[in-house]
Amino acid sequence: MSTNTGAQKSNGIEPKLLIHIVVTVLLMFFFRFLPAPAPITPYGMAIIGIFFGLVYAWTMSSLIWPSLLSLAALGVTTEFGNTATAYVQAFGNENLILMLLSFIMFGTLIEEGVSDWISVKLVTMKLTKGKPWVLVAFTFYAIAILSCMMNGTILIIFLLTIFTDLFKKFGYQIGERFPVMFIVGMMLSTGLGCSILPFKGWPLAPLGTVKKAGMVIDDGRYILLVLSFIFLTLAAYILLMKVMKCDVSRLANADFTALEESIKGGMTKRQKAIALCVVAYVVLCIAFSFLGGKEGIRAVISASGVYGVMLFIIIFMIVYKSDGAPLLKVETAARQISWDMIFLYAAAMLVSGLLTSDATGVAPFVMKVLMPIFNSTGEFMFLVLIAVLTLVLTNIGNNLVVVFTMLSVVTMMMNQGVAFNGQVAAIIITATGLLGFVLPASSIYGAMIHSAEMTTSKTSILYGTVALILCVVMSIVYLIPVGQLLF
């Protein structure tokens, strides 16, 4: 006969979790029965309820079960289609596939000890040794520059792999202020960096729209304004991290002798081969982003894109052996897949995209509410409101839809003869349109923050909101007044 001397194990659903489940179910399945304010449709009310349910459950509970429940709710309670349609739409997202492949490729860095070597090298090189704030600044500015030349999602997944390993090595705990603010800063750097080049990537869509409306924005002045705005905003964010007393003492006072000794022998032949494959991938992604075209080899490059590059690199790493084993062993690398992030992103991108679709009536409702407000303001306050609303709305709905909604407001106001600087308004919308990371459904960056190993949903929302407020302030004190001088 044995005696159980340990803590009694609980069975069933905990009462606190049961409450969260009930609230989530009420929002996802019954919110649709509330009266819909025109022009929001009954379908729109159903999607809003699912969105609210997701945000509540992700914040108060966990990530996977609310994500799965939202897909069931889409199939059962809305005109979107059946549950199978919802699953196909959610998991057929091309960025989701890219994310999954990235986890597999970069997972081998952890499994083979390459990320450990890189993380130690980052804090022991001459530039950053004993200078954690230099490391922070170096990382943020490097991300911003690289983001305008390659896929930001891949870059962030790679860096999350490296820095999560680094934070663990120095004893940081989940939800601690420094790692969370650092991860939010990485996303801020990526979202801002994507807007640097007006002739490539993200800015092509919004700036192309306003150019069709007859608005000319000089590329040189645009780059000067946006680049300086990014530099100052990231500097202000780093200063804010200092003011909020992020604890970097563990990075500053570490025993660097012991750390340097741990990598003294350098990488093994196998680790070098893996690292070279990752470097080749990054270089090829940057090269392919500039070399694509419509004819000859440039057409092949365009057809391949970053997806093709990743597939070729992964295939090479699977078939090429070093020390008798493939460089990439899928069964072990797959252990590093963040399933929280996968399921959260699948649900978040589908629901946030539906939220602002034509069938819901949400976008026209927003326009209906905004127009009287914009009509009653002066030029400077109009631009301030553009900045604030873009940043708020991009944290609720699909980034692209929000940006085009705000651009529609701008063009409509111009057509009505309202006097304001339309070029500056368009630049504000373009530069801040990807800064949706406060809520998990804001964007892929929001999904990555909330599902990162070192964050919690509550700390993600808290410090994401802090970063958002800073961006509003920087828009008011720099982007708007300097933009009015340049354009």
Tab-separated table of C-alpha atoms in Angstrom:
chain	number	residue	atom	x	y	z
A	1	MET	CA	0.000	0.000	0.000
A	2	SER	CA	1.484	3.332	-1.008
A	3	THR	CA	0.899	6.698	0.593
A	4	ASN	CA	0.609	9.859	-1.529
A	5	THR	CA	2.764	12.400	0.289
A	6	GLY	CA	2.881	14.921	-2.568
A	7	ALA	CA	0.390	17.559	-3.560
A	8	GLN	CA	-2.974	16.214	-4.643
A	9	LYS	CA	-3.397	16.331	-8.413
A	10	SER	CA	-6.435	18.170	-9.714
A	11	ASN	CA	-8.768	16.666	-12.289
A	12	GLY	CA	-11.314	18.229	-14.607
A	13	ILE	CA	-11.531	21.889	-15.605
A	14	GLU	CA	-10.385	24.489	-13.086
A	15	PRO	CA	-13.190	26.884	-11.988
A	16	LYS	CA	-11.245	29.958	-13.170
A	17	LEU	CA	-10.683	28.438	-16.610
A	18	LEU	CA	-14.338	27.392	-16.772
A	19	ILE	CA	-15.378	31.028	-16.297
A	20	HIS	CA	-13.095	32.117	-19.157
A	21	ILE	CA	-14.513	29.368	-21.380
A	22	VAL	CA	-18.101	30.448	-20.650
A	23	VAL	CA	-17.349	34.120	-21.393
A	24	THR	CA	-15.540	33.171	-24.596
A	25	VAL	CA	-18.404	30.956	-25.785
A	26	LEU	CA	-20.954	33.696	-25.040
A	27	LEU	CA	-18.947	36.189	-27.104
A	28	MET	CA	-18.167	33.876	-30.008
A	29	PHE	CA	-21.563	32.221	-30.343
A	30	PHE	CA	-24.128	34.680	-28.953
A	31	PHE	CA	-22.771	38.222	-29.528
A	32	ARG	CA	-24.283	38.012	-33.018
A	33	PHE	CA	-27.797	38.256	-31.561
A	34	LEU	CA	-27.233	41.837	-30.367
A	35	PRO	CA	-28.772	44.591	-32.550
A	36	ALA	CA	-26.328	45.658	-35.287
A	37	PRO	CA	-25.750	49.440	-35.620
A	38	ALA	CA	-25.961	50.413	-39.312
A	39	PRO	CA	-24.119	49.792	-41.573
A	40	ILE	CA	-22.713	46.792	-39.649
A	41	THR	CA	-24.458	43.614	-40.830
A	42	PRO	CA	-25.594	40.598	-38.735
A	43	TYR	CA	-22.627	38.750	-40.270
A	44	GLY	CA	-20.425	41.596	-39.090
A	45	MET	CA	-21.776	41.232	-35.535
A	46	ALA	CA	-20.917	37.518	-35.604
A	47	ILE	CA	-17.344	38.248	-36.711
A	48	ILE	CA	-16.982	41.008	-34.091
A	49	GLY	CA	-18.151	38.569	-31.397
A	50	ILE	CA	-15.593	35.968	-32.494
A	51	PHE	CA	-12.884	38.642	-32.528
A	52	PHE	CA	-13.820	39.855	-29.025
A	53	GLY	CA	-13.907	36.255	-27.801
A	54	LEU	CA	-10.438	35.612	-29.168
A	55	VAL	CA	-8.924	38.723	-27.611
A	56	TYR	CA	-10.555	37.955	-24.240
A	57	ALA	CA	-9.497	34.294	-24.144
A	58	TRP	CA	-5.959	34.932	-25.404
A	59	THR	CA	-5.479	37.587	-22.728
A	60	MET	CA	-7.128	35.760	-19.821
A	61	SER	CA	-6.279	32.145	-20.604
A	62	SER	CA	-4.079	30.511	-23.253
A	63	LEU	CA	-3.569	30.609	-27.008
A	64	ILE	CA	-4.406	27.291	-28.662
A	65	TRP	CA	-7.927	26.373	-27.504
A	66	PRO	CA	-9.413	29.857	-28.248
A	67	SER	CA	-7.827	29.776	-31.711
A	68	LEU	CA	-9.409	26.409	-32.491
A	69	LEU	CA	-12.772	27.429	-30.995
A	70	SER	CA	-12.869	30.556	-33.180
A	71	LEU	CA	-12.621	28.398	-36.323
A	72	ALA	CA	-15.480	26.240	-35.084
A	73	ALA	CA	-17.520	29.395	-34.378
A	74	LEU	CA	-16.853	30.683	-37.897
A	75	GLY	CA	-18.238	27.477	-39.354
A	76	VAL	CA	-21.251	27.177	-37.051
A	77	THR	CA	-22.463	30.743	-36.497
A	78	THR	CA	-21.607	32.708	-39.658
A	79	GLU	CA	-22.223	32.740	-43.398
A	80	PHE	CA	-18.492	32.357	-44.005
A	81	GLY	CA	-18.855	28.653	-44.653
A	82	ASN	CA	-18.651	25.409	-42.702
A	83	THR	CA	-15.970	24.504	-40.174
A	84	ALA	CA	-13.897	22.685	-42.797
A	85	THR	CA	-13.821	25.871	-44.906
A	86	ALA	CA	-12.631	27.853	-41.894
A	87	TYR	CA	-9.799	25.393	-41.227
A	88	VAL	CA	-8.703	25.372	-44.872
A	89	GLN	CA	-8.700	29.177	-45.044
A	90	ALA	CA	-6.844	29.538	-41.752
A	91	PHE	CA	-4.120	26.985	-42.335
A	92	GLY	CA	-3.743	27.677	-46.053
A	93	ASN	CA	-2.208	31.094	-45.359
A	94	GLU	CA	1.114	31.410	-47.216
A	95	ASN	CA	2.768	33.268	-44.342
A	96	LEU	CA	1.783	30.436	-42.011
A	97	ILE	CA	3.598	27.961	-44.249
A	98	LEU	CA	6.618	30.269	-44.341
A	99	MET	CA	6.520	30.486	-40.542
A	100	LEU	CA	6.352	26.704	-40.183
A	101	LEU	CA	9.292	26.179	-42.540
A	102	SER	CA	11.253	28.893	-40.713
A	103	PHE	CA	10.787	27.099	-37.407
A	104	ILE	CA	12.088	23.889	-38.940
A	105	MET	CA	15.118	25.521	-40.576
A	106	PHE	CA	16.057	27.677	-37.592
A	107	GLY	CA	15.153	24.895	-35.153
A	108	THR	CA	18.287	23.077	-36.207
A	109	LEU	CA	20.302	26.061	-34.899
A	110	ILE	CA	19.087	25.234	-31.392
A	111	GLU	CA	19.301	21.466	-31.761
A	112	GLU	CA	22.900	21.652	-32.998
A	113	GLY	CA	24.078	24.351	-30.563
A	114	VAL	CA	24.618	27.029	-33.222
A	115	SER	CA	22.228	29.513	-31.570
A	116	ASP	CA	24.107	29.059	-28.291
A	117	TRP	CA	27.376	29.960	-30.009
A	118	ILE	CA	25.852	32.984	-31.779
A	119	SER	CA	24.191	34.318	-28.605
A	120	VAL	CA	27.468	34.131	-26.673
A	121	LYS	CA	29.314	35.778	-29.572
A	122	LEU	CA	26.788	38.636	-29.599
A	123	VAL	CA	27.497	39.628	-26.004
A	124	THR	CA	31.250	38.988	-26.031
A	125	MET	CA	32.298	40.772	-29.226
A	126	LYS	CA	34.228	44.003	-28.712
A	127	LEU	CA	31.328	46.249	-29.754
A	128	THR	CA	28.865	44.897	-27.166
A	129	LYS	CA	30.930	43.265	-24.405
A	130	GLY	CA	29.697	44.662	-21.095
A	131	LYS	CA	27.587	47.239	-22.994
A	132	PRO	CA	24.027	45.870	-23.138
A	133	TRP	CA	22.492	49.125	-24.385
A	134	VAL	CA	24.858	49.081	-27.345
A	135	LEU	CA	23.652	45.537	-28.060
A	136	VAL	CA	20.031	46.703	-27.878
A	137	ALA	CA	20.637	49.662	-30.218
A	138	PHE	CA	22.732	47.591	-32.634
A	139	THR	CA	19.985	44.944	-32.825
A	140	PHE	CA	17.097	47.376	-33.325
A	141	TYR	CA	18.771	49.444	-36.042
A	142	ALA	CA	20.083	46.339	-37.831
A	143	ILE	CA	16.548	44.892	-37.858
A	144	ALA	CA	15.101	48.126	-39.260
A	145	ILE	CA	17.605	48.190	-42.130
A	146	LEU	CA	17.318	44.481	-42.918
A	147	SER	CA	13.499	44.625	-42.820
A	148	CYS	CA	13.359	46.846	-45.881
A	149	MET	CA	15.435	44.313	-47.832
A	150	MET	CA	14.066	40.917	-46.754
A	151	ASN	CA	10.990	39.235	-45.285
A	152	GLY	CA	10.525	40.571	-41.758
A	153	THR	CA	8.768	37.412	-40.537
A	154	ILE	CA	11.767	35.213	-41.298
A	155	LEU	CA	14.158	37.737	-39.767
A	156	ILE	CA	12.187	37.936	-36.515
A	157	ILE	CA	11.779	34.165	-36.144
A	158	PHE	CA	15.535	33.792	-36.566
A	159	LEU	CA	16.304	36.512	-34.002
A	160	LEU	CA	13.711	35.219	-31.533
A	161	THR	CA	15.547	31.894	-31.677
A	162	ILE	CA	18.856	33.585	-30.855
A	163	PHE	CA	17.665	36.018	-28.191
A	164	THR	CA	15.354	33.586	-26.401
A	165	ASP	CA	18.408	31.400	-25.960
A	166	LEU	CA	20.369	34.449	-24.754
A	167	PHE	CA	17.725	35.530	-22.222
A	168	LYS	CA	17.549	32.034	-20.778
A	169	LYS	CA	21.321	31.882	-20.526
A	170	PHE	CA	21.367	35.040	-18.384
A	171	GLY	CA	18.542	33.932	-16.130
A	172	TYR	CA	15.685	36.170	-17.298
A	173	GLN	CA	12.212	34.937	-16.386
A	174	ILE	CA	9.058	34.797	-18.507
A	175	GLY	CA	7.260	38.161	-18.442
A	176	GLU	CA	10.236	40.093	-17.061
A	177	ARG	CA	10.294	43.696	-18.299
A	178	PHE	CA	13.583	43.719	-20.235
A	179	PRO	CA	13.039	40.649	-22.462
A	180	VAL	CA	9.417	41.627	-23.158
A	181	MET	CA	10.282	45.244	-24.056
A	182	PHE	CA	13.201	43.976	-26.128
A	183	ILE	CA	10.918	41.653	-28.114
A	184	VAL	CA	8.358	44.462	-28.578
A	185	GLY	CA	11.243	46.678	-29.751
A	186	MET	CA	12.219	44.050	-32.319
A	187	MET	CA	8.699	44.122	-33.748
A	188	LEU	CA	8.647	47.937	-33.659
A	189	SER	CA	11.938	47.975	-35.594
A	190	THR	CA	10.570	45.542	-38.173
A	191	GLY	CA	7.250	47.342	-38.643
A	192	LEU	CA	8.991	50.675	-39.109
A	193	GLY	CA	11.845	49.325	-41.223
A	194	CYS	CA	9.485	47.833	-43.811
A	195	SER	CA	8.421	51.370	-44.806
A	196	ILE	CA	11.890	52.820	-45.573
A	197	LEU	CA	12.000	52.288	-49.353
A	198	PRO	CA	9.068	53.845	-51.259
A	199	PHE	CA	9.813	51.827	-54.399
A	200	LYS	CA	9.919	48.356	-52.829
A	201	GLY	CA	7.849	46.093	-50.622
A	202	TRP	CA	5.160	47.405	-48.301
A	203	PRO	CA	5.087	51.134	-49.351
A	204	LEU	CA	4.290	50.258	-52.972
A	205	ALA	CA	0.615	49.557	-52.202
A	206	PRO	CA	-0.364	52.662	-50.177
A	207	LEU	CA	1.867	55.107	-52.061
A	208	GLY	CA	0.757	53.644	-55.391
A	209	THR	CA	-2.858	54.264	-54.372
A	210	VAL	CA	-2.329	57.961	-53.628
A	211	LYS	CA	-0.264	58.424	-56.781
A	212	LYS	CA	-3.202	57.150	-58.811
A	213	ALA	CA	-5.270	59.830	-57.096
A	214	GLY	CA	-2.875	62.470	-58.461
A	215	MET	CA	-0.682	62.955	-55.394
A	216	VAL	CA	3.074	63.056	-56.073
A	217	ILE	CA	5.479	62.111	-53.250
A	218	ASP	CA	9.178	62.669	-53.929
A	219	ASP	CA	11.134	59.481	-53.163
A	220	GLY	CA	14.202	61.274	-51.787
A	221	ARG	CA	12.249	63.408	-49.344
A	222	TYR	CA	10.147	60.429	-48.346
A	223	ILE	CA	13.236	58.351	-47.463
A	224	LEU	CA	14.803	61.270	-45.567
A	225	LEU	CA	11.651	61.825	-43.508
A	226	VAL	CA	10.853	58.174	-42.780
A	227	LEU	CA	14.458	57.143	-42.094
A	228	SER	CA	15.004	59.992	-39.632
A	229	PHE	CA	11.638	59.248	-37.991
A	230	ILE	CA	12.644	55.604	-37.530
A	231	PHE	CA	16.079	56.538	-36.138
A	232	LEU	CA	14.594	58.934	-33.573
A	233	THR	CA	11.675	56.673	-32.624
A	234	LEU	CA	13.953	53.718	-31.920
A	235	ALA	CA	16.323	55.980	-29.954
A	236	ALA	CA	13.350	57.236	-27.923
A	237	TYR	CA	12.195	53.658	-27.304
A	238	ILE	CA	15.652	52.635	-26.047
A	239	LEU	CA	15.657	55.694	-23.772
A	240	LEU	CA	12.194	54.688	-22.556
A	241	MET	CA	13.514	51.202	-21.729
A	242	LYS	CA	16.167	52.893	-19.589
A	243	VAL	CA	13.648	55.201	-17.899
A	244	MET	CA	11.411	52.216	-17.135
A	245	LYS	CA	14.443	50.580	-15.510
A	246	CYS	CA	14.820	47.499	-17.652
A	247	ASP	CA	17.295	45.295	-15.825
A	248	VAL	CA	20.332	44.838	-18.051
A	249	SER	CA	22.752	44.267	-15.176
A	250	ARG	CA	22.943	40.550	-15.905
A	251	LEU	CA	24.262	41.327	-19.380
A	252	ALA	CA	26.598	44.054	-18.131
A	253	ASN	CA	28.121	42.170	-15.203
A	254	ALA	CA	28.333	38.679	-16.630
A	255	ASP	CA	31.425	36.546	-16.292
A	256	PHE	CA	32.614	37.101	-19.837
A	257	THR	CA	35.750	35.046	-19.238
A	258	ALA	CA	33.662	31.938	-18.701
A	259	LEU	CA	31.454	32.783	-21.686
A	260	GLU	CA	34.427	33.387	-23.988
A	261	GLU	CA	35.956	30.130	-22.804
A	262	SER	CA	32.767	28.282	-23.772
A	263	ILE	CA	33.194	29.237	-27.440
A	264	LYS	CA	36.984	29.354	-27.514
A	265	GLY	CA	37.235	26.332	-29.764
A	266	GLY	CA	34.915	27.918	-32.311
A	267	MET	CA	32.177	26.098	-34.164
A	268	THR	CA	32.523	22.499	-35.211
A	269	LYS	CA	32.655	21.670	-38.906
A	270	ARG	CA	28.998	20.629	-38.759
A	271	GLN	CA	27.924	23.831	-36.976
A	272	LYS	CA	29.804	25.934	-39.533
A	273	ALA	CA	28.004	24.192	-42.389
A	274	ILE	CA	24.614	24.862	-40.764
A	275	ALA	CA	25.501	28.505	-40.082
A	276	LEU	CA	26.670	28.956	-43.687
A	277	CYS	CA	23.345	27.615	-44.957
A	278	VAL	CA	21.448	30.162	-42.850
A	279	VAL	CA	23.741	32.997	-44.002
A	280	ALA	CA	23.294	31.886	-47.625
A	281	TYR	CA	19.543	31.938	-47.118
A	282	VAL	CA	19.545	35.504	-45.751
A	283	VAL	CA	21.852	36.748	-48.525
A	284	LEU	CA	19.770	35.081	-51.241
A	285	CYS	CA	16.536	36.494	-49.806
A	286	ILE	CA	17.982	40.017	-49.954
A	287	ALA	CA	19.383	39.462	-53.457
A	288	PHE	CA	16.149	37.950	-54.778
A	289	SER	CA	14.125	40.870	-53.429
A	290	PHE	CA	16.080	43.231	-55.729
A	291	LEU	CA	16.803	41.011	-58.735
A	292	GLY	CA	13.288	39.889	-59.662
A	293	GLY	CA	11.805	40.837	-63.021
A	294	LYS	CA	9.576	39.715	-65.873
A	295	GLU	CA	12.073	38.228	-68.317
A	296	GLY	CA	14.755	35.527	-68.389
A	297	ILE	CA	16.513	34.629	-65.153
A	298	ARG	CA	14.860	37.566	-63.399
A	299	ALA	CA	11.448	36.023	-64.086
A	300	VAL	CA	12.673	32.747	-62.548
A	301	ILE	CA	13.864	34.668	-59.489
A	302	SER	CA	10.475	36.377	-59.141
A	303	ALA	CA	8.661	33.058	-59.465
A	304	SER	CA	10.854	31.510	-56.781
A	305	GLY	CA	10.888	34.331	-54.215
A	306	VAL	CA	11.746	33.756	-50.551
A	307	TYR	CA	9.567	30.635	-50.481
A	308	GLY	CA	11.574	28.972	-53.211
A	309	VAL	CA	14.867	29.985	-51.610
A	310	MET	CA	13.792	28.490	-48.288
A	311	LEU	CA	12.659	25.233	-49.902
A	312	PHE	CA	15.948	24.817	-51.784
A	313	ILE	CA	18.017	25.540	-48.654
A	314	ILE	CA	15.953	23.141	-46.535
A	315	ILE	CA	16.196	20.406	-49.180
A	316	PHE	CA	19.973	20.899	-49.374
A	317	MET	CA	20.283	20.716	-45.571
A	318	ILE	CA	18.251	17.489	-45.522
A	319	VAL	CA	20.270	15.692	-48.233
A	320	TYR	CA	23.758	17.019	-47.356
A	321	LYS	CA	25.509	15.086	-44.611
A	322	SER	CA	28.161	16.236	-42.176
A	323	ASP	CA	29.714	13.867	-39.635
A	324	GLY	CA	27.488	11.134	-41.031
A	325	ALA	CA	24.162	12.921	-40.426
A	326	PRO	CA	22.021	15.383	-42.429
A	327	LEU	CA	22.551	19.042	-41.571
A	328	LEU	CA	18.828	19.276	-40.903
A	329	LYS	CA	17.110	16.391	-39.159
A	330	VAL	CA	13.427	17.268	-39.497
A	331	GLU	CA	12.295	15.024	-36.636
A	332	THR	CA	14.519	16.890	-34.149
A	333	ALA	CA	14.312	20.396	-35.653
A	334	ALA	CA	10.500	20.144	-35.550
A	335	ARG	CA	10.694	20.078	-31.754
A	336	GLN	CA	11.364	23.829	-31.913
A	337	ILE	CA	8.076	24.663	-33.684
A	338	SER	CA	6.042	27.107	-31.613
A	339	TRP	CA	2.586	25.581	-31.942
A	340	ASP	CA	1.120	28.418	-29.873
A	341	MET	CA	2.296	30.844	-32.533
A	342	ILE	CA	1.110	28.644	-35.410
A	343	PHE	CA	-2.451	28.231	-34.120
A	344	LEU	CA	-2.708	31.831	-32.921
A	345	TYR	CA	-1.547	33.219	-36.264
A	346	ALA	CA	-3.880	30.941	-38.245
A	347	ALA	CA	-6.949	32.140	-36.338
A	348	ALA	CA	-5.829	35.754	-35.913
A	349	MET	CA	-5.142	36.483	-39.564
A	350	LEU	CA	-8.365	34.862	-40.752
A	351	VAL	CA	-10.637	36.606	-38.230
A	352	SER	CA	-8.938	40.026	-38.454
A	353	GLY	CA	-9.159	39.856	-42.253
A	354	LEU	CA	-12.860	39.016	-42.115
A	355	LEU	CA	-13.487	41.754	-39.549
A	356	THR	CA	-12.877	44.517	-42.070
A	357	SER	CA	-14.212	42.750	-45.163
A	358	ASP	CA	-17.016	44.363	-47.191
A	359	ALA	CA	-19.620	41.872	-45.950
A	360	THR	CA	-19.308	42.931	-42.290
A	361	GLY	CA	-19.973	46.648	-42.791
A	362	VAL	CA	-17.312	47.467	-40.169
A	363	ALA	CA	-15.157	49.613	-42.484
A	364	PRO	CA	-18.100	51.795	-43.638
A	365	PHE	CA	-19.160	52.109	-39.979
A	366	VAL	CA	-15.685	53.387	-39.095
A	367	MET	CA	-15.832	55.864	-41.985
A	368	LYS	CA	-19.269	57.032	-40.846
A	369	VAL	CA	-17.960	57.704	-37.341
A	370	LEU	CA	-14.713	59.345	-38.474
A	371	MET	CA	-15.925	61.780	-41.113
A	372	PRO	CA	-17.696	64.227	-38.735
A	373	ILE	CA	-14.639	64.209	-36.462
A	374	PHE	CA	-12.240	64.994	-39.302
A	375	ASN	CA	-14.528	67.717	-40.659
A	376	SER	CA	-14.339	69.625	-37.378
A	377	THR	CA	-10.537	69.801	-36.987
A	378	GLY	CA	-7.745	72.049	-38.219
A	379	GLU	CA	-4.898	70.785	-40.428
A	380	PHE	CA	-2.451	69.854	-37.653
A	381	MET	CA	-5.097	68.106	-35.553
A	382	PHE	CA	-6.372	66.361	-38.670
A	383	LEU	CA	-2.914	64.852	-39.206
A	384	VAL	CA	-2.650	63.969	-35.518
A	385	LEU	CA	-5.987	62.156	-35.724
A	386	ILE	CA	-4.791	60.319	-38.843
A	387	ALA	CA	-1.734	59.102	-36.918
A	388	VAL	CA	-3.688	58.107	-33.813
A	389	LEU	CA	-6.483	56.328	-35.667
A	390	THR	CA	-4.109	54.495	-38.012
A	391	LEU	CA	-2.134	53.184	-35.030
A	392	VAL	CA	-5.269	52.232	-33.087
A	393	LEU	CA	-7.153	50.633	-35.981
A	394	THR	CA	-4.159	48.695	-37.291
A	395	ASN	CA	-4.087	47.024	-33.871
A	396	ILE	CA	-7.669	45.849	-34.364
A	397	GLY	CA	-8.150	45.013	-38.041
A	398	ASN	CA	-6.131	43.762	-40.972
A	399	ASN	CA	-3.215	46.140	-41.628
A	400	LEU	CA	-3.794	46.466	-45.359
A	401	VAL	CA	-7.544	47.039	-45.003
A	402	VAL	CA	-7.008	49.659	-42.283
A	403	VAL	CA	-4.418	51.474	-44.386
A	404	PHE	CA	-6.684	51.608	-47.437
A	405	THR	CA	-9.604	52.719	-45.250
A	406	MET	CA	-7.515	55.589	-43.880
A	407	LEU	CA	-6.270	56.476	-47.370
A	408	SER	CA	-9.909	56.551	-48.501
A	409	VAL	CA	-10.625	59.054	-45.723
A	410	VAL	CA	-7.721	61.205	-46.929
A	411	THR	CA	-8.779	61.189	-50.590
A	412	MET	CA	-12.443	61.797	-49.711
A	413	MET	CA	-11.527	64.804	-47.569
A	414	MET	CA	-9.313	66.173	-50.345
A	415	ASN	CA	-12.142	65.789	-52.846
A	416	GLN	CA	-14.425	67.718	-50.502
A	417	GLY	CA	-11.967	70.630	-50.549
A	418	VAL	CA	-10.677	70.258	-46.971
A	419	ALA	CA	-7.308	72.040	-46.702
A	420	PHE	CA	-4.564	69.778	-45.328
A	421	ASN	CA	-1.256	68.261	-46.414
A	422	GLY	CA	-2.314	65.064	-48.187
A	423	GLN	CA	1.277	63.959	-48.813
A	424	VAL	CA	2.122	64.005	-45.112
A	425	ALA	CA	-1.131	62.185	-44.305
A	426	ALA	CA	-0.249	59.439	-46.809
A	427	ILE	CA	3.276	59.114	-45.391
A	428	ILE	CA	1.953	58.867	-41.823
A	429	ILE	CA	-0.410	56.064	-42.846
A	430	THR	CA	2.341	54.235	-44.756
A	431	ALA	CA	4.998	54.566	-42.030
A	432	THR	CA	2.732	53.509	-39.147
A	433	GLY	CA	0.419	51.060	-40.903
A	434	LEU	CA	2.426	47.981	-39.898
A	435	LEU	CA	2.711	48.839	-36.196
A	436	GLY	CA	-0.087	46.507	-35.166
A	437	PHE	CA	1.340	44.402	-32.362
A	438	VAL	CA	-0.622	45.199	-29.198
A	439	LEU	CA	-3.226	42.451	-29.677
A	440	PRO	CA	-2.464	38.941	-30.929
A	441	ALA	CA	-4.767	39.452	-33.910
A	442	SER	CA	-3.165	42.777	-34.853
A	443	SER	CA	-0.671	41.260	-37.291
A	444	ILE	CA	1.914	38.532	-37.616
A	445	TYR	CA	4.140	40.636	-35.318
A	446	GLY	CA	1.406	40.779	-32.676
A	447	ALA	CA	1.032	37.009	-32.932
A	448	MET	CA	4.782	36.515	-32.497
A	449	ILE	CA	4.994	38.803	-29.447
A	450	HIS	CA	2.121	37.109	-27.638
A	451	SER	CA	3.333	33.597	-28.388
A	452	ALA	CA	7.032	34.253	-27.730
A	453	GLU	CA	8.477	32.052	-25.000
A	454	MET	CA	9.630	34.994	-22.840
A	455	THR	CA	6.349	36.963	-22.861
A	456	THR	CA	2.862	36.683	-21.398
A	457	SER	CA	-0.310	38.070	-22.990
A	458	LYS	CA	-0.683	40.686	-20.260
A	459	THR	CA	2.903	41.943	-20.501
A	460	SER	CA	2.682	41.886	-24.302
A	461	ILE	CA	-0.384	44.153	-24.230
A	462	LEU	CA	1.130	46.427	-21.555
A	463	TYR	CA	4.468	47.073	-23.244
A	464	GLY	CA	2.970	46.951	-26.732
A	465	THR	CA	0.658	49.786	-25.665
A	466	VAL	CA	3.640	51.705	-24.272
A	467	ALA	CA	5.397	51.400	-27.647
A	468	LEU	CA	2.218	52.488	-29.442
A	469	ILE	CA	1.871	55.614	-27.271
A	470	LEU	CA	5.519	56.453	-27.979
A	471	CYS	CA	4.863	56.207	-31.735
A	472	VAL	CA	1.918	58.606	-31.378
A	473	VAL	CA	4.116	61.080	-29.493
A	474	MET	CA	6.926	60.816	-32.055
A	475	SER	CA	4.429	61.347	-34.874
A	476	ILE	CA	3.178	64.521	-33.186
A	477	VAL	CA	6.565	66.009	-32.260
A	478	TYR	CA	8.550	64.976	-35.356
A	479	LEU	CA	6.847	63.180	-38.253
A	480	ILE	CA	4.020	65.688	-38.744
A	481	PRO	CA	5.843	69.032	-38.274
A	482	VAL	CA	8.958	67.964	-40.214
A	483	GLY	CA	6.781	66.373	-42.904
A	484	GLN	CA	4.938	69.674	-43.321
A	485	LEU	CA	8.279	71.417	-43.843
A	486	LEU	CA	9.483	68.903	-46.444
A	487	PHE	CA	6.237	68.557	-48.434
